[in-house]
Amino acid sequence: MDIFEDKTHGFKRALFLFDNATLHQKQAPDAPSAHKMVKNLKLIWTPCLGGPKMQNSVLPDGSVQSFYFPNNHPTMPGWFKGMQVILEKHGLFFVPREW
């Protein structure tokens, strides 16, 4: 800013914009991240290889969104649900599947 003011002697106005998007990429290893999620069911999946499972999320209505099937699920205990299952549950995505 000082360089701009020195060069223009205070007779010019300017708007400076800065893109700090790279600063917003740091997050906890268990934070939900749609960017890293896989589409389909996975037995063992975490957002970071060998890292912790994603923590549950809270939806705007206050209900909890779990990204993994519960450990007492009859066929897929602890499996990652995958984006497709999560979106279907909320009526946002539908593709017939065979399983």
Short mmCIF file of N, CA, C and O in Angstrom, two decimals:
data_model
loop_
_atom_site.label_atom_id
_atom_site.label_comp_id
_atom_site.label_asym_id
_atom_site.label_seq_id
_atom_site.Cartn_x
_atom_site.Cartn_y
_atom_site.Cartn_z
N MET A 1 0.82 -1.18 0.00
CA MET A 1 0.00 0.00 0.00
C MET A 1 0.87 1.25 0.00
O MET A 1 0.54 2.21 -0.68
N ASP A 2 1.95 1.19 0.78
CA ASP A 2 2.84 2.36 0.84
C ASP A 2 3.45 2.66 -0.52
O ASP A 2 3.56 3.83 -0.91
N ILE A 3 3.83 1.62 -1.24
CA ILE A 3 4.43 1.81 -2.58
C ILE A 3 3.41 2.47 -3.50
O ILE A 3 3.74 3.42 -4.22
N PHE A 4 2.17 2.00 -3.49
CA PHE A 4 1.13 2.58 -4.34
C PHE A 4 0.92 4.06 -4.00
O PHE A 4 0.86 4.91 -4.89
N GLU A 5 0.84 4.38 -2.72
CA GLU A 5 0.62 5.77 -2.31
C GLU A 5 1.81 6.65 -2.69
O GLU A 5 1.63 7.79 -3.13
N ASP A 6 3.05 6.11 -2.55
CA ASP A 6 4.23 6.89 -2.93
C ASP A 6 4.26 7.16 -4.43
O ASP A 6 4.61 8.26 -4.87
N LYS A 7 3.89 6.15 -5.24
CA LYS A 7 3.94 6.29 -6.69
C LYS A 7 2.85 7.22 -7.23
O LYS A 7 3.03 7.86 -8.26
N THR A 8 1.69 7.26 -6.56
CA THR A 8 0.58 8.06 -7.08
C THR A 8 0.42 9.39 -6.35
O THR A 8 -0.44 10.19 -6.70
N HIS A 9 1.24 9.62 -5.36
CA HIS A 9 1.22 10.87 -4.58
C HIS A 9 -0.16 11.18 -4.01
O HIS A 9 -0.54 12.33 -3.87
N GLY A 10 -0.94 10.12 -3.72
CA GLY A 10 -2.25 10.31 -3.11
C GLY A 10 -3.34 10.77 -4.06
O GLY A 10 -4.44 11.12 -3.62
N PHE A 11 -3.07 10.81 -5.39
CA PHE A 11 -4.06 11.28 -6.37
C PHE A 11 -4.87 10.14 -7.01
O PHE A 11 -5.75 10.41 -7.81
N LYS A 12 -4.58 8.93 -6.69
CA LYS A 12 -5.29 7.78 -7.29
C LYS A 12 -5.91 6.95 -6.18
O LYS A 12 -5.43 6.91 -5.05
N ARG A 13 -7.00 6.27 -6.55
CA ARG A 13 -7.64 5.32 -5.64
C ARG A 13 -7.58 3.94 -6.28
O ARG A 13 -7.64 3.82 -7.51
N ALA A 14 -7.50 2.92 -5.45
CA ALA A 14 -7.40 1.56 -5.98
C ALA A 14 -8.13 0.60 -5.05
O ALA A 14 -8.32 0.87 -3.87
N LEU A 15 -8.53 -0.49 -5.65
CA LEU A 15 -9.14 -1.58 -4.90
C LEU A 15 -8.22 -2.78 -5.02
O LEU A 15 -7.93 -3.24 -6.13
N PHE A 16 -7.72 -3.27 -3.92
CA PHE A 16 -6.83 -4.42 -3.91
C PHE A 16 -7.62 -5.65 -3.45
O PHE A 16 -8.29 -5.60 -2.42
N LEU A 17 -7.57 -6.72 -4.23
CA LEU A 17 -8.24 -7.96 -3.88
C LEU A 17 -7.18 -9.04 -3.69
O LEU A 17 -6.24 -9.15 -4.47
N PHE A 18 -7.37 -9.85 -2.66
CA PHE A 18 -6.43 -10.92 -2.37
C PHE A 18 -7.18 -12.23 -2.30
O PHE A 18 -8.24 -12.32 -1.68
N ASP A 19 -6.65 -13.24 -2.94
CA ASP A 19 -7.25 -14.57 -2.92
C ASP A 19 -6.54 -15.39 -1.84
O ASP A 19 -5.42 -15.82 -2.01
N ASN A 20 -7.24 -15.60 -0.73
CA ASN A 20 -6.67 -16.38 0.37
C ASN A 20 -7.26 -17.78 0.41
O ASN A 20 -7.29 -18.41 1.47
N ALA A 21 -7.72 -18.30 -0.70
CA ALA A 21 -8.39 -19.60 -0.74
C ALA A 21 -7.49 -20.71 -0.22
O ALA A 21 -7.97 -21.64 0.42
N THR A 22 -6.21 -20.63 -0.45
CA THR A 22 -5.32 -21.70 0.01
C THR A 22 -5.26 -21.76 1.53
O THR A 22 -4.97 -22.80 2.10
N LEU A 23 -5.57 -20.67 2.20
CA LEU A 23 -5.56 -20.67 3.67
C LEU A 23 -6.75 -21.44 4.24
O LEU A 23 -6.73 -21.85 5.39
N HIS A 24 -7.80 -21.64 3.46
CA HIS A 24 -9.00 -22.30 3.94
C HIS A 24 -8.96 -23.82 3.75
O HIS A 24 -9.95 -24.48 3.99
N GLN A 25 -7.86 -24.35 3.32
CA GLN A 25 -7.78 -25.79 3.06
C GLN A 25 -7.36 -26.59 4.28
O GLN A 25 -7.49 -27.79 4.29
N LYS A 26 -6.86 -25.96 5.31
CA LYS A 26 -6.42 -26.67 6.50
C LYS A 26 -7.61 -26.98 7.38
O LYS A 26 -8.44 -26.12 7.65
N GLN A 27 -7.73 -28.23 7.79
CA GLN A 27 -8.82 -28.63 8.67
C GLN A 27 -8.38 -29.85 9.47
O GLN A 27 -7.37 -30.46 9.17
N ALA A 28 -9.16 -30.19 10.48
CA ALA A 28 -8.85 -31.35 11.31
C ALA A 28 -8.88 -32.61 10.46
O ALA A 28 -9.66 -32.70 9.50
N PRO A 29 -8.07 -33.62 10.77
CA PRO A 29 -8.04 -34.84 9.95
C PRO A 29 -9.35 -35.61 9.95
O PRO A 29 -9.62 -36.37 9.03
N ASP A 30 -10.20 -35.39 10.96
CA ASP A 30 -11.48 -36.10 11.00
C ASP A 30 -12.67 -35.20 10.62
O ASP A 30 -13.81 -35.58 10.77
N ALA A 31 -12.39 -34.01 10.09
CA ALA A 31 -13.45 -33.09 9.68
C ALA A 31 -14.13 -33.59 8.40
O ALA A 31 -13.46 -34.11 7.50
N PRO A 32 -15.46 -33.46 8.30
CA PRO A 32 -16.15 -33.88 7.08
C PRO A 32 -15.65 -33.08 5.88
O PRO A 32 -15.46 -31.87 5.96
N SER A 33 -15.42 -33.75 4.77
CA SER A 33 -14.95 -33.10 3.56
C SER A 33 -15.58 -33.77 2.35
O SER A 33 -15.20 -34.89 1.99
N ALA A 34 -16.53 -33.11 1.72
CA ALA A 34 -17.18 -33.67 0.53
C ALA A 34 -16.17 -33.83 -0.60
O ALA A 34 -16.30 -34.72 -1.45
N HIS A 35 -15.15 -32.99 -0.62
CA HIS A 35 -14.13 -33.06 -1.67
C HIS A 35 -13.39 -34.40 -1.65
O HIS A 35 -13.03 -34.94 -2.69
N LYS A 36 -13.17 -34.94 -0.46
CA LYS A 36 -12.40 -36.18 -0.34
C LYS A 36 -13.27 -37.44 -0.33
O LYS A 36 -12.75 -38.54 -0.44
N MET A 37 -14.58 -37.29 -0.14
CA MET A 37 -15.45 -38.47 -0.03
C MET A 37 -15.55 -39.25 -1.32
O MET A 37 -15.55 -38.68 -2.40
N VAL A 38 -15.67 -40.56 -1.18
CA VAL A 38 -15.85 -41.42 -2.34
C VAL A 38 -17.35 -41.63 -2.56
O VAL A 38 -18.16 -41.44 -1.67
N LYS A 39 -17.72 -42.01 -3.78
CA LYS A 39 -19.12 -42.15 -4.14
C LYS A 39 -19.76 -43.40 -3.53
O LYS A 39 -20.89 -43.37 -3.07
N ASN A 40 -19.06 -44.51 -3.55
CA ASN A 40 -19.65 -45.79 -3.18
C ASN A 40 -19.22 -46.27 -1.80
O ASN A 40 -18.31 -45.73 -1.19
N LEU A 41 -19.89 -47.31 -1.34
CA LEU A 41 -19.60 -47.93 -0.05
C LEU A 41 -18.16 -48.43 0.00
O LEU A 41 -17.65 -48.93 -1.00
N LYS A 42 -17.53 -48.31 1.15
CA LYS A 42 -16.17 -48.82 1.34
C LYS A 42 -16.07 -49.42 2.73
O LYS A 42 -16.55 -48.84 3.70
N LEU A 43 -15.44 -50.59 2.81
CA LEU A 43 -15.27 -51.24 4.11
C LEU A 43 -14.39 -50.40 5.02
O LEU A 43 -14.75 -50.06 6.12
N ILE A 44 -13.22 -50.06 4.56
CA ILE A 44 -12.30 -49.25 5.36
C ILE A 44 -11.98 -48.01 4.54
O ILE A 44 -11.30 -48.09 3.52
N TRP A 45 -12.48 -46.85 4.99
CA TRP A 45 -12.20 -45.61 4.28
C TRP A 45 -12.11 -44.47 5.28
O TRP A 45 -12.95 -44.32 6.18
N THR A 46 -11.08 -43.67 5.13
CA THR A 46 -10.91 -42.44 5.91
C THR A 46 -10.46 -41.35 4.94
O THR A 46 -9.88 -41.64 3.90
N PRO A 47 -10.73 -40.07 5.27
CA PRO A 47 -10.34 -39.00 4.35
C PRO A 47 -8.83 -38.91 4.13
O PRO A 47 -8.39 -38.51 3.07
N CYS A 48 -8.04 -39.29 5.13
CA CYS A 48 -6.58 -39.32 5.00
C CYS A 48 -6.14 -40.76 5.18
O CYS A 48 -6.55 -41.41 6.14
N LEU A 49 -5.33 -41.26 4.29
CA LEU A 49 -4.88 -42.64 4.35
C LEU A 49 -4.31 -42.97 5.73
O LEU A 49 -3.40 -42.31 6.20
N GLY A 50 -4.90 -43.95 6.39
CA GLY A 50 -4.46 -44.34 7.71
C GLY A 50 -4.90 -43.39 8.82
O GLY A 50 -4.53 -43.57 9.96
N GLY A 51 -5.69 -42.37 8.47
CA GLY A 51 -6.14 -41.40 9.46
C GLY A 51 -7.43 -41.83 10.15
O GLY A 51 -7.94 -42.93 9.92
N PRO A 52 -7.97 -40.95 10.98
CA PRO A 52 -9.19 -41.28 11.70
C PRO A 52 -10.43 -41.20 10.80
O PRO A 52 -10.41 -40.56 9.76
N LYS A 53 -11.50 -41.86 11.22
CA LYS A 53 -12.77 -41.75 10.51
C LYS A 53 -13.29 -40.32 10.66
O LYS A 53 -12.96 -39.62 11.61
N MET A 54 -14.13 -39.90 9.71
CA MET A 54 -14.72 -38.57 9.79
C MET A 54 -15.67 -38.50 10.97
O MET A 54 -16.40 -39.45 11.24
N GLN A 55 -15.68 -37.37 11.62
CA GLN A 55 -16.61 -37.17 12.71
C GLN A 55 -18.01 -36.94 12.15
O GLN A 55 -18.18 -36.56 10.99
N ASN A 56 -19.02 -37.19 12.96
CA ASN A 56 -20.40 -36.94 12.55
C ASN A 56 -20.61 -35.45 12.33
O ASN A 56 -19.89 -34.62 12.87
N SER A 57 -21.60 -35.13 11.55
CA SER A 57 -21.94 -33.75 11.24
C SER A 57 -23.32 -33.44 11.81
O SER A 57 -24.12 -34.34 12.03
N VAL A 58 -23.61 -32.18 12.03
CA VAL A 58 -24.94 -31.76 12.50
C VAL A 58 -25.61 -31.00 11.38
O VAL A 58 -25.06 -30.03 10.84
N LEU A 59 -26.81 -31.43 11.01
CA LEU A 59 -27.57 -30.80 9.94
C LEU A 59 -28.27 -29.54 10.46
O LEU A 59 -28.40 -29.36 11.67
N PRO A 60 -28.72 -28.66 9.55
CA PRO A 60 -29.38 -27.42 9.99
C PRO A 60 -30.57 -27.63 10.93
O PRO A 60 -30.85 -26.78 11.77
N ASP A 61 -31.26 -28.77 10.81
CA ASP A 61 -32.40 -29.01 11.70
C ASP A 61 -31.96 -29.56 13.05
O ASP A 61 -32.80 -29.87 13.90
N GLY A 62 -30.67 -29.71 13.28
CA GLY A 62 -30.14 -30.19 14.55
C GLY A 62 -29.91 -31.69 14.62
O GLY A 62 -29.34 -32.18 15.59
N SER A 63 -30.35 -32.43 13.60
CA SER A 63 -30.15 -33.87 13.61
C SER A 63 -28.70 -34.21 13.24
O SER A 63 -28.02 -33.44 12.58
N VAL A 64 -28.25 -35.37 13.67
CA VAL A 64 -26.87 -35.81 13.44
C VAL A 64 -26.79 -36.60 12.14
O VAL A 64 -27.61 -37.46 11.87
N GLN A 65 -25.78 -36.30 11.33
CA GLN A 65 -25.53 -37.02 10.09
C GLN A 65 -24.30 -37.90 10.29
O GLN A 65 -23.20 -37.40 10.52
N SER A 66 -24.49 -39.20 10.27
CA SER A 66 -23.38 -40.13 10.41
C SER A 66 -22.93 -40.56 9.02
O SER A 66 -23.74 -40.87 8.16
N PHE A 67 -21.62 -40.60 8.81
CA PHE A 67 -21.07 -40.98 7.51
C PHE A 67 -20.73 -42.47 7.43
O PHE A 67 -20.34 -42.96 6.39
N TYR A 68 -20.86 -43.17 8.55
CA TYR A 68 -20.55 -44.59 8.62
C TYR A 68 -21.76 -45.36 9.14
O TYR A 68 -22.53 -44.85 9.95
N PHE A 69 -21.94 -46.58 8.67
CA PHE A 69 -23.00 -47.43 9.19
C PHE A 69 -22.65 -47.76 10.65
O PHE A 69 -21.47 -47.88 11.00
N PRO A 70 -23.65 -47.96 11.51
CA PRO A 70 -23.35 -48.29 12.91
C PRO A 70 -22.67 -49.65 13.02
O PRO A 70 -22.80 -50.50 12.13
N ASN A 71 -21.96 -49.86 14.10
CA ASN A 71 -21.22 -51.12 14.30
C ASN A 71 -22.14 -52.32 14.44
O ASN A 71 -21.70 -53.45 14.26
N ASN A 72 -23.42 -52.09 14.74
CA ASN A 72 -24.36 -53.21 14.86
C ASN A 72 -25.18 -53.41 13.58
O ASN A 72 -26.16 -54.14 13.59
N HIS A 73 -24.76 -52.81 12.48
CA HIS A 73 -25.46 -52.99 11.20
C HIS A 73 -25.32 -54.45 10.77
O HIS A 73 -24.25 -55.04 10.87
N PRO A 74 -26.43 -55.08 10.27
CA PRO A 74 -26.38 -56.51 9.96
C PRO A 74 -25.42 -56.92 8.84
O PRO A 74 -24.87 -58.02 8.86
N THR A 75 -25.22 -56.07 7.84
CA THR A 75 -24.37 -56.49 6.71
C THR A 75 -23.13 -55.62 6.50
O THR A 75 -22.18 -56.07 5.88
N MET A 76 -23.15 -54.37 6.96
CA MET A 76 -22.02 -53.47 6.71
C MET A 76 -21.62 -52.71 7.98
O MET A 76 -21.61 -51.48 7.99
N PRO A 77 -21.25 -53.40 9.05
CA PRO A 77 -20.91 -52.70 10.29
C PRO A 77 -19.66 -51.84 10.15
O PRO A 77 -18.61 -52.32 9.74
N GLY A 78 -19.81 -50.55 10.44
CA GLY A 78 -18.67 -49.63 10.41
C GLY A 78 -18.25 -49.17 9.04
O GLY A 78 -17.32 -48.39 8.91
N TRP A 79 -18.92 -49.62 7.98
CA TRP A 79 -18.55 -49.23 6.61
C TRP A 79 -18.85 -47.75 6.38
O TRP A 79 -19.80 -47.19 6.92
N PHE A 80 -18.04 -47.11 5.52
CA PHE A 80 -18.34 -45.76 5.07
C PHE A 80 -19.53 -45.82 4.12
O PHE A 80 -19.56 -46.66 3.22
N LYS A 81 -20.51 -44.96 4.30
CA LYS A 81 -21.74 -45.01 3.51
C LYS A 81 -21.52 -44.59 2.06
O LYS A 81 -22.21 -45.06 1.16
N GLY A 82 -20.62 -43.69 1.80
CA GLY A 82 -20.42 -43.19 0.45
C GLY A 82 -21.37 -42.04 0.14
O GLY A 82 -22.47 -41.96 0.69
N MET A 83 -20.96 -41.16 -0.72
CA MET A 83 -21.77 -39.98 -1.06
C MET A 83 -23.14 -40.35 -1.61
O MET A 83 -24.13 -39.70 -1.32
N GLN A 84 -23.20 -41.41 -2.41
CA GLN A 84 -24.47 -41.78 -3.02
C GLN A 84 -25.52 -42.11 -1.95
O GLN A 84 -26.64 -41.64 -2.00
N VAL A 85 -25.17 -42.92 -0.97
CA VAL A 85 -26.11 -43.31 0.09
C VAL A 85 -26.51 -42.08 0.91
O VAL A 85 -27.68 -41.90 1.24
N ILE A 86 -25.55 -41.24 1.23
CA ILE A 86 -25.83 -40.04 2.04
C ILE A 86 -26.81 -39.12 1.31
O ILE A 86 -27.78 -38.64 1.89
N LEU A 87 -26.57 -38.89 0.02
CA LEU A 87 -27.46 -38.01 -0.74
C LEU A 87 -28.83 -38.63 -0.97
O LEU A 87 -29.84 -37.94 -0.92
N GLU A 88 -28.88 -39.94 -1.19
CA GLU A 88 -30.17 -40.62 -1.38
C GLU A 88 -31.02 -40.51 -0.12
O GLU A 88 -32.23 -40.32 -0.20
N LYS A 89 -30.39 -40.62 1.04
CA LYS A 89 -31.12 -40.54 2.31
C LYS A 89 -31.86 -39.21 2.42
O LYS A 89 -32.93 -39.13 3.02
N HIS A 90 -31.30 -38.17 1.85
CA HIS A 90 -31.91 -36.85 1.91
C HIS A 90 -32.70 -36.50 0.65
O HIS A 90 -33.12 -35.36 0.47
N GLY A 91 -32.90 -37.49 -0.23
CA GLY A 91 -33.69 -37.28 -1.43
C GLY A 91 -33.03 -36.42 -2.48
O GLY A 91 -33.69 -35.81 -3.31
N LEU A 92 -31.71 -36.36 -2.47
CA LEU A 92 -30.99 -35.49 -3.39
C LEU A 92 -30.35 -36.22 -4.56
O LEU A 92 -29.81 -35.60 -5.46
N PHE A 93 -30.38 -37.55 -4.54
CA PHE A 93 -29.69 -38.31 -5.58
C PHE A 93 -30.35 -39.67 -5.68
O PHE A 93 -30.64 -40.30 -4.67
N PHE A 94 -30.59 -40.13 -6.87
CA PHE A 94 -31.17 -41.47 -7.01
C PHE A 94 -30.60 -42.15 -8.23
O PHE A 94 -30.70 -41.66 -9.35
N VAL A 95 -29.99 -43.29 -8.03
CA VAL A 95 -29.52 -44.16 -9.09
C VAL A 95 -29.83 -45.57 -8.63
O VAL A 95 -29.40 -45.98 -7.57
N PRO A 96 -30.62 -46.33 -9.40
CA PRO A 96 -30.90 -47.71 -8.98
C PRO A 96 -29.62 -48.51 -8.85
O PRO A 96 -28.69 -48.36 -9.64
N ARG A 97 -29.54 -49.35 -7.85
CA ARG A 97 -28.35 -50.17 -7.67
C ARG A 97 -28.76 -51.59 -7.37
O ARG A 97 -29.88 -51.86 -6.99
N GLU A 98 -27.82 -52.49 -7.51
CA GLU A 98 -28.11 -53.92 -7.45
C GLU A 98 -27.87 -54.57 -6.11
O GLU A 98 -28.11 -55.72 -5.94
N TRP A 99 -27.36 -53.91 -5.10
CA TRP A 99 -27.01 -54.58 -3.85
C TRP A 99 -28.08 -54.49 -2.86
O TRP A 99 -28.89 -54.10 -2.45
#
